[in-house]
Each structure stands twice: as structure tokens, then as C-alpha cells.
Coordinates of C-alpha atoms in Angstrom, one line a residue:
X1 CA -99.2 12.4 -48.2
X2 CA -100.9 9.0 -46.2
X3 CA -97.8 6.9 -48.4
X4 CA -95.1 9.8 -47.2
X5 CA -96.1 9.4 -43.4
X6 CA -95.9 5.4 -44.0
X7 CA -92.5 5.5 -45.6
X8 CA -91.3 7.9 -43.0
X9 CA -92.8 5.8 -39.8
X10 CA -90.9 2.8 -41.5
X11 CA -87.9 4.2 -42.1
X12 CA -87.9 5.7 -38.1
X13 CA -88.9 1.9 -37.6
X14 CA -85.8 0.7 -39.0
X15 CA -83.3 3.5 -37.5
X16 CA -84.9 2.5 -33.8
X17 CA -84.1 -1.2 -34.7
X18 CA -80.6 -0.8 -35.7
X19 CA -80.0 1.4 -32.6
X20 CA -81.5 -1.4 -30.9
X21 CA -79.4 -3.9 -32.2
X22 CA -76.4 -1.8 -32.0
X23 CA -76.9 -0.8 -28.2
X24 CA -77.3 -5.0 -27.9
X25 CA -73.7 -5.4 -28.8
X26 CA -71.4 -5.4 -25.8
X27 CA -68.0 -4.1 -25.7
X28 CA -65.5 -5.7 -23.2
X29 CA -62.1 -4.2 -22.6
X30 CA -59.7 -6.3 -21.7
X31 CA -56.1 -5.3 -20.1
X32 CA -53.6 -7.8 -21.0
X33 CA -50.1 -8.4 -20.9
X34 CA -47.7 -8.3 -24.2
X35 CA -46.3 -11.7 -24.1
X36 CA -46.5 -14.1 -26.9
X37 CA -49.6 -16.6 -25.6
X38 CA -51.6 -13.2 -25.1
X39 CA -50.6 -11.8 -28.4
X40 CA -51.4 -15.0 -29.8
X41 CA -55.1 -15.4 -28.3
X42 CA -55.7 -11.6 -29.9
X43 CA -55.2 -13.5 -33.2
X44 CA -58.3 -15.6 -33.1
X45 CA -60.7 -12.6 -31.0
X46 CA -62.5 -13.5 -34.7
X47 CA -63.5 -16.9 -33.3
X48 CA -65.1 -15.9 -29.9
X49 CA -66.6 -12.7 -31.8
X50 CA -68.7 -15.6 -34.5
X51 CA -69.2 -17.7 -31.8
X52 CA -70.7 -14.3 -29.8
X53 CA -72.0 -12.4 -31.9
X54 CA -73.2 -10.3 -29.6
X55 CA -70.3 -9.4 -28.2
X56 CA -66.9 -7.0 -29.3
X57 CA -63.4 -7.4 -28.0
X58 CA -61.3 -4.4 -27.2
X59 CA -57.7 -5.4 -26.0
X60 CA -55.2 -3.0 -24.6
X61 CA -51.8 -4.8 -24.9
X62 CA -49.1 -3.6 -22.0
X63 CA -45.9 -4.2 -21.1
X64 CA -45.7 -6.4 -17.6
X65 CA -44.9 -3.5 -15.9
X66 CA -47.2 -0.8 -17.2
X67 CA -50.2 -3.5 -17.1
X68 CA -49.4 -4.1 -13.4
X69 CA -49.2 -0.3 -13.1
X70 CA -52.6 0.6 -14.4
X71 CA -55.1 -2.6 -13.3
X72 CA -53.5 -2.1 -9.6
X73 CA -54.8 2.1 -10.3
X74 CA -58.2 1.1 -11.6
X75 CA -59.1 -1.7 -9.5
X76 CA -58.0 0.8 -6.4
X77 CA -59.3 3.4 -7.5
X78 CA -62.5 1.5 -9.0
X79 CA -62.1 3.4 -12.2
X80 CA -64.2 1.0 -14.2
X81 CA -61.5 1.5 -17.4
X82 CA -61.6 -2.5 -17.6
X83 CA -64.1 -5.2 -17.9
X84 CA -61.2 -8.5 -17.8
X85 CA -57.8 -7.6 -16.3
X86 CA -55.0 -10.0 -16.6
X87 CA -53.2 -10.5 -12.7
X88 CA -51.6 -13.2 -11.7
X89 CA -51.5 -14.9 -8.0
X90 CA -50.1 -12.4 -6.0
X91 CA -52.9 -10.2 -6.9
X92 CA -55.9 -12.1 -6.8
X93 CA -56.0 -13.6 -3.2
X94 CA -55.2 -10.5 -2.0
X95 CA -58.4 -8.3 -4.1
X96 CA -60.3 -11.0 -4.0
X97 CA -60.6 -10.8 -0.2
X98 CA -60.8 -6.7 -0.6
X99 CA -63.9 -7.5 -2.7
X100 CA -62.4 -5.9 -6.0
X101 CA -62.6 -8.8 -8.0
X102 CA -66.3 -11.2 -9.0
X103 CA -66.5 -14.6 -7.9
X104 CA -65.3 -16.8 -10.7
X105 CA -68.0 -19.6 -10.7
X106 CA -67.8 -21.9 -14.0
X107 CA -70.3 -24.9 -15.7
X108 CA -69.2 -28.4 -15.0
X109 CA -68.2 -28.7 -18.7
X110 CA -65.4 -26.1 -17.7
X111 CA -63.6 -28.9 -15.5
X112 CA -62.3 -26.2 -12.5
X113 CA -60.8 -29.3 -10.9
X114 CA -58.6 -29.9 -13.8
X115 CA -56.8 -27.1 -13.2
X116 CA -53.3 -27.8 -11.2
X117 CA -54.4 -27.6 -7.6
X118 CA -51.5 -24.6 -6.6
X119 CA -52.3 -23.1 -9.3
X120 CA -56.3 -22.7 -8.3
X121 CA -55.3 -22.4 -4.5
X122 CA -52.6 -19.2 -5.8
X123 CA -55.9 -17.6 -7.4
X124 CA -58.3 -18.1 -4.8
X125 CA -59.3 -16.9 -1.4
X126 CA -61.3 -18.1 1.6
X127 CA -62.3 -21.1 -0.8
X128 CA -63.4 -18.9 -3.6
X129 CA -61.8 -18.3 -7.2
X130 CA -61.4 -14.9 -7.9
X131 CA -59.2 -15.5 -11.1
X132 CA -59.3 -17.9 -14.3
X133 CA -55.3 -19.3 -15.1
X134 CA -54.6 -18.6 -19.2
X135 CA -51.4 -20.2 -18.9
X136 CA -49.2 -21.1 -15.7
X137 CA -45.1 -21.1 -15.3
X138 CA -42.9 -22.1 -13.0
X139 CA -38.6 -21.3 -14.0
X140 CA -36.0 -23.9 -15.1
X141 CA -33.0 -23.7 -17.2
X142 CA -33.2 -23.5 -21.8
X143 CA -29.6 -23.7 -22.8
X144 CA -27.5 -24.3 -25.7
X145 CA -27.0 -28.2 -25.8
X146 CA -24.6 -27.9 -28.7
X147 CA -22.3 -25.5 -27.0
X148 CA -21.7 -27.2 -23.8
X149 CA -21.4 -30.6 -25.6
X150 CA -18.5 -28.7 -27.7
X151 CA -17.1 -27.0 -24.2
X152 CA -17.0 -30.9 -23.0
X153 CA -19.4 -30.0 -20.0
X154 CA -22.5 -32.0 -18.9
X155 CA -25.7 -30.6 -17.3
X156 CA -27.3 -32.3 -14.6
X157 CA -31.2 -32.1 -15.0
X158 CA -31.3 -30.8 -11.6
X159 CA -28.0 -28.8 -10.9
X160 CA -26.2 -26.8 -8.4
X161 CA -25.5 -23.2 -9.0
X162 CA -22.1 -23.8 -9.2
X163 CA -22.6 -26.5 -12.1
X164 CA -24.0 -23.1 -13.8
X165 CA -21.4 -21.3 -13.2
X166 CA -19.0 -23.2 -14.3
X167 CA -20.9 -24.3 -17.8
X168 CA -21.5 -20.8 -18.4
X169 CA -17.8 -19.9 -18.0
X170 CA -17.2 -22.8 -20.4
X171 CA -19.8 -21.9 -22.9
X172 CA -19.0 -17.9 -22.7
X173 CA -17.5 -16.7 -26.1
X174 CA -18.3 -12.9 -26.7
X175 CA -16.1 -12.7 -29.9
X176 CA -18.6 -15.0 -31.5
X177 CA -21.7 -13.2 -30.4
X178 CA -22.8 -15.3 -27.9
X179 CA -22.9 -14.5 -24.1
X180 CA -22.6 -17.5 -21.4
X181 CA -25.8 -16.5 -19.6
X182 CA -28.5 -13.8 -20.2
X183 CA -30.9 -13.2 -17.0
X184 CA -33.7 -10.6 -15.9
X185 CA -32.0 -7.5 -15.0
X186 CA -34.8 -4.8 -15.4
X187 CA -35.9 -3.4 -12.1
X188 CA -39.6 -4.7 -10.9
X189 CA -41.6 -6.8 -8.2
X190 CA -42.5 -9.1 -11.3
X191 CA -39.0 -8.5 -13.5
X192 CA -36.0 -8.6 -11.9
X193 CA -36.8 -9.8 -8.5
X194 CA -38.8 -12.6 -9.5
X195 CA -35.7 -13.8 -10.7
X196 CA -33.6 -13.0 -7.7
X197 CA -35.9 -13.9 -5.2
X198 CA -35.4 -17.6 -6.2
X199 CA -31.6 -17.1 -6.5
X200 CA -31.9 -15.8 -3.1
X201 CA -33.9 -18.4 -1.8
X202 CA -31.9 -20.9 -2.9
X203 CA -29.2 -19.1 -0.9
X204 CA -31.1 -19.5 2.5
X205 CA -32.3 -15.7 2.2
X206 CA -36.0 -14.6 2.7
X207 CA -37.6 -11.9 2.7
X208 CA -38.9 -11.1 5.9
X209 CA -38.1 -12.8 9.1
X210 CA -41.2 -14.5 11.4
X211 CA -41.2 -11.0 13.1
X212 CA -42.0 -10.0 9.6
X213 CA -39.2 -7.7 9.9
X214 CA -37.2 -7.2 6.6
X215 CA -33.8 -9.6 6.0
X216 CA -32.3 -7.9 2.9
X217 CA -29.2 -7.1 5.0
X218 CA -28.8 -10.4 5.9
X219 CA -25.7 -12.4 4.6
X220 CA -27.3 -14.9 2.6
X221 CA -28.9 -12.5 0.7
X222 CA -26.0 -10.7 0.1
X223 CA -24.2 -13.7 -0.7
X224 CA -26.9 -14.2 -3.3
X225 CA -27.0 -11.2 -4.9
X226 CA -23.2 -10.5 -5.3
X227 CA -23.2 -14.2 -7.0
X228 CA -25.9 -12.9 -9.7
X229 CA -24.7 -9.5 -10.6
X230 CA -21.1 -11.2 -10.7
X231 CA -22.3 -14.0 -13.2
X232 CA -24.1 -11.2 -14.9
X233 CA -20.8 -8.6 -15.3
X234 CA -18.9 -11.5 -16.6
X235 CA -21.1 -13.4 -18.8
X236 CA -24.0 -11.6 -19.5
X237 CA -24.7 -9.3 -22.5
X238 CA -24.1 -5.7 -21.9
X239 CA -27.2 -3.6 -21.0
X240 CA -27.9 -6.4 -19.1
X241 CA -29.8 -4.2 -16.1
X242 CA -32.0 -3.4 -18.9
X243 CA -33.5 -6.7 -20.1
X244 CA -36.5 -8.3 -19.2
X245 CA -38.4 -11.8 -20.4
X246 CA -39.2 -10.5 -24.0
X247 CA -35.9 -8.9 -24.8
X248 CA -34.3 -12.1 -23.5
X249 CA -36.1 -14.1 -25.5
X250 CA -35.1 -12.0 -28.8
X251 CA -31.5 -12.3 -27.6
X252 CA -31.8 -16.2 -27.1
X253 CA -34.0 -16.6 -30.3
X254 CA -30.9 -15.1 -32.4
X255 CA -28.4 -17.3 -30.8
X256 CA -26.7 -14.6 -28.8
X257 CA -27.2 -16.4 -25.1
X258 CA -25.8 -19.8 -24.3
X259 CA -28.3 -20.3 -21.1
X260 CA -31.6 -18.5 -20.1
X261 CA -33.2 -19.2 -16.3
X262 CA -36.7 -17.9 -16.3
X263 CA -40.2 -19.0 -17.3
X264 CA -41.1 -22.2 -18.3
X265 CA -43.5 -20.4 -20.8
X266 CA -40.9 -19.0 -22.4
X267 CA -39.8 -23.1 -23.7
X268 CA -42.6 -23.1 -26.6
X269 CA -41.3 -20.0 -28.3
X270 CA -37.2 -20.9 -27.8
X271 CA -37.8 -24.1 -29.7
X272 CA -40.0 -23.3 -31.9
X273 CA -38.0 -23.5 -35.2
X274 CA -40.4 -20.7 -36.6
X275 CA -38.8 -18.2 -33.7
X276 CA -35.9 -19.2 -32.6
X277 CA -32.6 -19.5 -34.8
X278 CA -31.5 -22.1 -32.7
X279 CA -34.4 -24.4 -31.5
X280 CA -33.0 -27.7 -32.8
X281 CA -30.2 -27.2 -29.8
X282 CA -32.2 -25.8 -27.2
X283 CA -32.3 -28.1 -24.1
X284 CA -33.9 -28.1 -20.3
X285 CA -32.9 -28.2 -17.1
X286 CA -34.6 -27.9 -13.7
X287 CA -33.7 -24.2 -11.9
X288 CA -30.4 -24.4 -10.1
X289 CA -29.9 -25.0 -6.0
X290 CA -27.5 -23.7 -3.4
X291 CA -28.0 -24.5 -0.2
X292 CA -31.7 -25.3 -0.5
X293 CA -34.0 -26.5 -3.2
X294 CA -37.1 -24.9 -1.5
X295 CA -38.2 -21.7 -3.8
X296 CA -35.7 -22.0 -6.0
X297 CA -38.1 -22.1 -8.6
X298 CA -41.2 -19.9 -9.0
X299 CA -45.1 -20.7 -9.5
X300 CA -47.0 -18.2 -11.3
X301 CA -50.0 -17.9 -13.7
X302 CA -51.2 -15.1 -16.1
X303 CA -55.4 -15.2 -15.0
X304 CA -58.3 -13.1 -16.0
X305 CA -60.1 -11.8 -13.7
X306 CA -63.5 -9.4 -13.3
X307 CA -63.2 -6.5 -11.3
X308 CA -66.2 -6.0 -9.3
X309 CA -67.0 -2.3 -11.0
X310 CA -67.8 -4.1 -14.8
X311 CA -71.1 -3.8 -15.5
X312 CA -70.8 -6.3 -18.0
X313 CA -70.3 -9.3 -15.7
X314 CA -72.3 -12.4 -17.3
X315 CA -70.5 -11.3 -20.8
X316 CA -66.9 -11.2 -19.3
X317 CA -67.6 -14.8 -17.7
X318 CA -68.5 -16.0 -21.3
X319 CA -65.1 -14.8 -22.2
X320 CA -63.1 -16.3 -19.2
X321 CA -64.8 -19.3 -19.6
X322 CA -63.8 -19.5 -23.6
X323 CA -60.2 -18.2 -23.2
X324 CA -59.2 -20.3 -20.2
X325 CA -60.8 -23.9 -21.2
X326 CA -59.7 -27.4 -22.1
X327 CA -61.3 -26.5 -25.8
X328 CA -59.5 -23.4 -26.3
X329 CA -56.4 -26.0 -25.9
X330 CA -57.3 -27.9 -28.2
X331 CA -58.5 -25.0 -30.5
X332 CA -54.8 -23.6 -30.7
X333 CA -52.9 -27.3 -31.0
X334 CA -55.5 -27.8 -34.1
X335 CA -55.3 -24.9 -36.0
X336 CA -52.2 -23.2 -34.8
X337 CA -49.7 -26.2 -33.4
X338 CA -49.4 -28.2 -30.1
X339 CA -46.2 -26.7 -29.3
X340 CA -47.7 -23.2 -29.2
X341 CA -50.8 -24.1 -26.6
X342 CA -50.8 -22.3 -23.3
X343 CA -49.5 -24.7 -20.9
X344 CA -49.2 -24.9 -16.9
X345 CA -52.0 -24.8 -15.8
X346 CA -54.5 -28.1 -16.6
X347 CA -53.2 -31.4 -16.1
X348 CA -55.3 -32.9 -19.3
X349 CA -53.1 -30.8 -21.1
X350 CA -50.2 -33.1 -20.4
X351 CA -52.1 -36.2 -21.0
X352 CA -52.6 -35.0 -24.4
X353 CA -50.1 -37.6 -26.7
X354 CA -50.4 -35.0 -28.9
X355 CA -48.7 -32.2 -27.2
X356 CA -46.3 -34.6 -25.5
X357 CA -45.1 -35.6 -29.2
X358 CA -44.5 -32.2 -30.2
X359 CA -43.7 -30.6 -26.7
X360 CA -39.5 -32.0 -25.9
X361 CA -39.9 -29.4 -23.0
X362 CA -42.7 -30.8 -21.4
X363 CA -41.4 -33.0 -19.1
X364 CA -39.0 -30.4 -17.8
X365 CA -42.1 -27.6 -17.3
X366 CA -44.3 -30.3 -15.3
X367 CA -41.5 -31.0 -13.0
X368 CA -40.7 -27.8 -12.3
X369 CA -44.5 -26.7 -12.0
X370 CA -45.2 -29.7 -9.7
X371 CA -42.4 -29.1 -7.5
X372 CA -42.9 -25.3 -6.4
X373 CA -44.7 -24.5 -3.1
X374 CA -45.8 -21.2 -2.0
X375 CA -46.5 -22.3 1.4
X376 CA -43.0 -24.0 1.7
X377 CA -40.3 -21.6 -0.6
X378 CA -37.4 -20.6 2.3
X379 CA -34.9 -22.3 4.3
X380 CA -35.9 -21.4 7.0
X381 CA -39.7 -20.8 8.3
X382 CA -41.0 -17.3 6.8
X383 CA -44.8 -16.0 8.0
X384 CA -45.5 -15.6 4.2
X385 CA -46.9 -17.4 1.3
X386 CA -45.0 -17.3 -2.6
X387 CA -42.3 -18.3 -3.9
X388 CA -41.1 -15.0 -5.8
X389 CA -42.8 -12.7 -3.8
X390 CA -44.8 -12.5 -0.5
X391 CA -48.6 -12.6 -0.6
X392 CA -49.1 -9.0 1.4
X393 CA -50.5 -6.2 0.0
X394 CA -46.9 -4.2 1.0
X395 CA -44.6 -6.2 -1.0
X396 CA -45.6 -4.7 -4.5
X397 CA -44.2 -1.6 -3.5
X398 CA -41.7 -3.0 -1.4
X399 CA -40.5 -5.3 -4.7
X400 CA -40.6 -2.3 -7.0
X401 CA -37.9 -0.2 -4.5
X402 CA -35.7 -2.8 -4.0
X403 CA -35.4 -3.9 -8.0
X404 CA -34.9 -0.3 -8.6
X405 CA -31.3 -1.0 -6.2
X406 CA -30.5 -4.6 -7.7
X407 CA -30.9 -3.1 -11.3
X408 CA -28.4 -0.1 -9.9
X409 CA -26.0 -2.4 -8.9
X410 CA -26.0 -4.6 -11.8
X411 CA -25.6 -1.7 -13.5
X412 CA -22.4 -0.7 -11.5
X413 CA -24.1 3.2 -10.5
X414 CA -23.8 1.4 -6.3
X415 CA -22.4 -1.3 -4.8
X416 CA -24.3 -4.8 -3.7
X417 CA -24.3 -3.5 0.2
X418 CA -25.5 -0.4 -0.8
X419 CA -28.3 -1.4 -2.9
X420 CA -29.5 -4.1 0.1
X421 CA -29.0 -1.5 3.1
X422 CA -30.9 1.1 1.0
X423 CA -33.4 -1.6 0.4
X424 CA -33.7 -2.9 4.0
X425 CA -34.6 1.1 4.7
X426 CA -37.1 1.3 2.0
X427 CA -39.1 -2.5 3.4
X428 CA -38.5 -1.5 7.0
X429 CA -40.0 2.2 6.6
X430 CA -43.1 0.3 4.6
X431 CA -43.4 -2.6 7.0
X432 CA -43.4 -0.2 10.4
X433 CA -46.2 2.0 8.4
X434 CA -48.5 -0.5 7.9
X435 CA -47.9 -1.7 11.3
X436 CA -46.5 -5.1 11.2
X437 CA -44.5 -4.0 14.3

């Protein structure tokens, strides 16, 4: 019986030490965005996990909108669903002053000040980082060298709206599946209008005046607008006011669209001969002017961040810290290719010979990242800081009712005046609400 009681205190011995062991083991659930540098760090969760073995990843992989959607809910609401959301820099000034989001505070080793300076000033508030940049983008121009060469048409590096028009129209041949120009049509604050906001300020439009009252009826942004859902009609792929980044970038990886404005993320998978069809002819340009160069192309970077209700703080910093470094850098160019590594955001990055050798579009992306300016993106004088959108907590909503009417009038259902007089309703009704006058 004494040999039965020792067995039996051993064996509880050993159940209490694997629940031990087992309640050690820290889960973190991270909400991230389903875009091919995300997708891509999922593949190696293996490598952090051995590294930290005390730690599990969980991702939950959203569509732009539908991430935006449910971290703006949980962080709001404090729902606790997440311990790392990705945001980007319109969100993390803004709950990083609200107190939603931890205090981002790294070892030396991480190098904080190699980060690009707008692109740590666009995460941070009152002096304090509130978000870690994965990878950073401004836009520019990926077109079809071959076809414009064959049209006899040259592109500037640094052209005029009407230089795209006009290549386009040249390069535009439906009967052979391929469309002159394929551009974000599907209605969002971070879809569609981040796309026509810089169109639009490259008109001379803004979006609110120093009153902060709205300008969408104004006629430069009217002027912009019927320019882009002309171009669109014309020479864009039909279904047009249904395409975002990602189906884009399936359409331009087949060889159906001569010329794509939009990230400068997007440059890694369009010549990457083991995605794209045509990545041997794919060529850059710097985002097209009008009447202005200022905001004609946007600064943005997909960051993780800690809401303030994870109770697994000191864990989701080891991640961040991981994900977000120089060494993860030079993890992926090692083992998966320097063309692939998540770029704009680190200036070591393009210092490295090695991704400059295999990077043609590097050049191109530094200029264009180098060149935006949040605190400078309108013709003339605006109270607000961004280049696609404006830093206020109202413009999210704002953004999402008035790409709702540019995606309607792309698609034909109303008119351009229409869709910017219902928008200046929509802004003006939110704007007087919140009291701005």
C-alpha cells in the first residue's frame, strides 16, 4: 500500500508540473493585415517560437478593411481580443495620446534611431513611440517598360499627370488583355481614398480648409476626381470600383495592367519573377504631379503596436522587438531573398549592397519615401498633418463615407458632383458634431 501512495504522490507530482509548465507558455494574438510581407513573416512564427520557447503565436489574418474595422472596436471598446495589433500612422499618434496603446521603449541593440525619422515621428506622440514600423511605403508609378517602349512613348522619372495620361492611352489594348492603367477603386479611408487623396492633392484640393471646414465641393477636387474616374472608365479593367492593393497586384502579376500607382511595397512582389508574369519589364517611376508636387505621394507604415488592456506586455515587446529589427532583415534576405525584405522603414536597409544588387526598385522607393511630408502635403496651408488622410480622430469615418461616393461614381450608380456634394454633407454633419465650429 506505502509503494501505491508513492506512485500515486508522484504521478500527481508530475501532472502539477506539466500544468505548470503548460500555464508558463504564453499565447499572444496578434491582428494582422493580409498582405504579402505579413503573410510572409507568418511563415517563419517557427523561428521566434525556438528562439521563445516560452511563448505561442496565434495570428488572425484580415483583410485591410476588416483589420481596421475590428482593432479600432477592441481598442475602443478595450475588449482585450488582441495582445499585437497591426495600425499604421494615422492610428497610433492619435491612441497613443488616448492612452490605448503601451509605450514602445526598445534595447540599444534595437537601433530606434535607424528607423526613417517621418516614419518614427508618424508613430509617435508627445515624444513617445506608441508603434514599431514592419515595413514602410510611400506610392510611385510600376509600369510596363516594354509596352510603352513598343507605343514609342517615354516616361519621365518624375512625371506630370498628363504624361500618364497620355502613356496610358498609348499603352491601352483591351483586345490583348491588358488595360492601360489599373488603380484602387474599392471604397475605404485606407483603399480608395488613399489613392485619391494624393490625386487630389496634387490638384491643389485638401481636405479641410484652415477653418477646418470640409472642401470636397471645391473645384479642384472636383477637377481631380472627374480626371481619375475618367482615366479609370476608359482604361481601367472593368470592376474597377471593386479593386483594391491585392487584387491589383493579381491583375498586374498576370500581365493584364500596363501601369499601377500605389505602394511602393507592392515593387518586391511585381518583379519578383516567382510572382509576377512579367517582372523582367516592370519599371519605376515617381507618383505623378499636377499643379503641385506636395502630397502627391503618401507615407505610411504597417506597425505593431500593444494595446494598453494585454496583460501580456513584456512578452508582446519581445515579439515587436524580433519582428521589427535590423536582424529580422537580414534573417529574410538570407534565407528567403533580399528582394523580398520588408523595406521603408530603416535606412541600414538601403545601405545593404546586398539588397541594392537585387532590389532595381530601390532607388525609386527611397525617393519617393524621402520626399513625402505629412506636415507639408497641400497647396495651400491645411491645419492638418498626413498626406493621405488627416491625423483627427473624425477623418476615419469621414474617409469611409466619402469612398463609399467615389467608389459610386466610378462605378457610374451617381455622378462626380453628386458623390462630392453628398460627401461635403456627410464631413460637414461630422465636423459640426464634434465641434470643430
Amino acid at each position: 500500500m506505502e509503494l501505491k501512495k508513492i506512485v500515486a504522490a508522484f504521478a500527481g507530482t508530475l501532472l502539477m508540473t506539466a500544468a505548470t509548465i503548460a500555464h508558463a507558455e504564453t499565447e499572444l494574438v496578434i491582428a494582422t493585415v493580409n498582405n504579402g510581407h505579413m503573410v510572409e513573416m507568418q511563415k517563419h512564427t517557427d523561428a521566434f517560437e525556438k528562439a521563445n520557447p516560452d511563448i505561442k503565436l496565434k495570428w488572425v489574418t484580415l483583410e485591410e478593411g476588416v483589420l481596421r474595422s475590428r482593432v479600432t472596436t477592441d481598442i475602443a471598446t478595450k475588449g482585450g481580443q488582441f495582445d499585437i495589433m497591426t495600425i499604421g500612422m494615422y492610428e497610433a499618434p492619435i491612441w497613443g495620446k488616448k492612452g490605448w496603446l503601451t509605450e514602445l521603449k526598445f534595447s540599444d541593440d534595437y537601433a530606434v534611431d535607424d528607423i526613417f525619422p517621418a516614419v518614427r515621428k508618424g508613430l509617435s506622440a508627445e515624444g513617445k513611440l506608441y508603434a514599431a514600423p514592419f515595413y514602410g511605403e510611400s506610392s510611385m508609378i510600376m509600369y510596363r517598360g516594354d509596352l510603352v517602349k513598343k507605343a514609342g512613348l517615354n516616361m519621365p522619372s518624375s512625371p506630370t499627370w498628363d504624361d500618364v495620361e497620355q502613356i496610358v492611352k498609348g499603352i491601352h489594348n483591351p483586345d490583348e488583355g491588358v488595360y492601360g492603367i489599373c488603380l484602387r477603386g474599392k471604397p475605404g479611408w485606407g483603399d480608395n481614398m488613399a489613392f485619391i487623396t494624393t490625386l487630389a492633392n496634387s490638384f491643389g484640393a485638401q481636405w479641410f480648409g484652415m477653418d477646418w471646414k470640409p472642401q470636397l465641393d471645391s473645384p479642384e477636387w472636383e477637377a481631380a476626381v472627374s480626371f481619375y474616374v475618367d482615366l479609370l472608365t476608359k482604361y481601367g479593367p472593368p470592376g474597377s470600383a471593386n479593386n483594391s492593393f491585392n487584387e491589383i497586384l493579381a491583375l498586374i502579376n498576370e500581365g493584364k495592367c500596363g501601369m499601377w500607382i500605389d505602394a511602393t511595397i507592392a515593387a518586391s512582389f511585381v518583379s519578383d519573377p516567382k510572382q509576377s508574369k512579367v517582372a523582367d519589364v516592370i519599371e519605376f517611376a515617381q507618383a505623378p504631379s499636377k499643379k503641385t508636387a506636395k502630397g502627391k505621394n503618401w507615407l505610411w507604415a504597417w506597425s505593431l503596436a500593444v494595446p494598453a488592456s494585454s496583460k501580456k506586455t513584456a512578452e508582446a515587446m519581445k515579439f515587436l522587438e524580433w519582428a521589427t529589427s535590423k536582424d529580422y532583415v537580414n534573417y529574410i534576405g538570407e534565407n528567403v531573398g533580399w528582394n523580398n525584405v520588408p523595406t521603408g522603414t530603416r535606412a541600414s536597409t538601403y545601405e545593404n549592397p546586398k539588397f541594392l544588387e537585387a532590389a532595381k526598385f530601390a532607388t525609386a522607393e527611397l525617393a519617393a519615401i524621402l520626399s513625402a511630408n505629412p506636415e507639408d502635403s497641400t497647396f495651400n496651408q491645411s491645419p492638418y498633418v498626413g498626406v493621405q488622410f488627416a491625423a483627427i480622430p473624425e477623418f476615419q469615418s469621414i474617409g469611409v463615407a466619402v469612398g463609399q461616393q467615389m467608389s459610386s461614381a466610378l462605378a457610374g450608380k451617381i455622378t462626380v458632383k453628386e458623390a462630392l456634394a453628398k460627401s461635403q454633407t456627410a464631413a460637414d454633419r461630422t465636423m459640426k458634431k464634434a465641434k470643430y465650429y
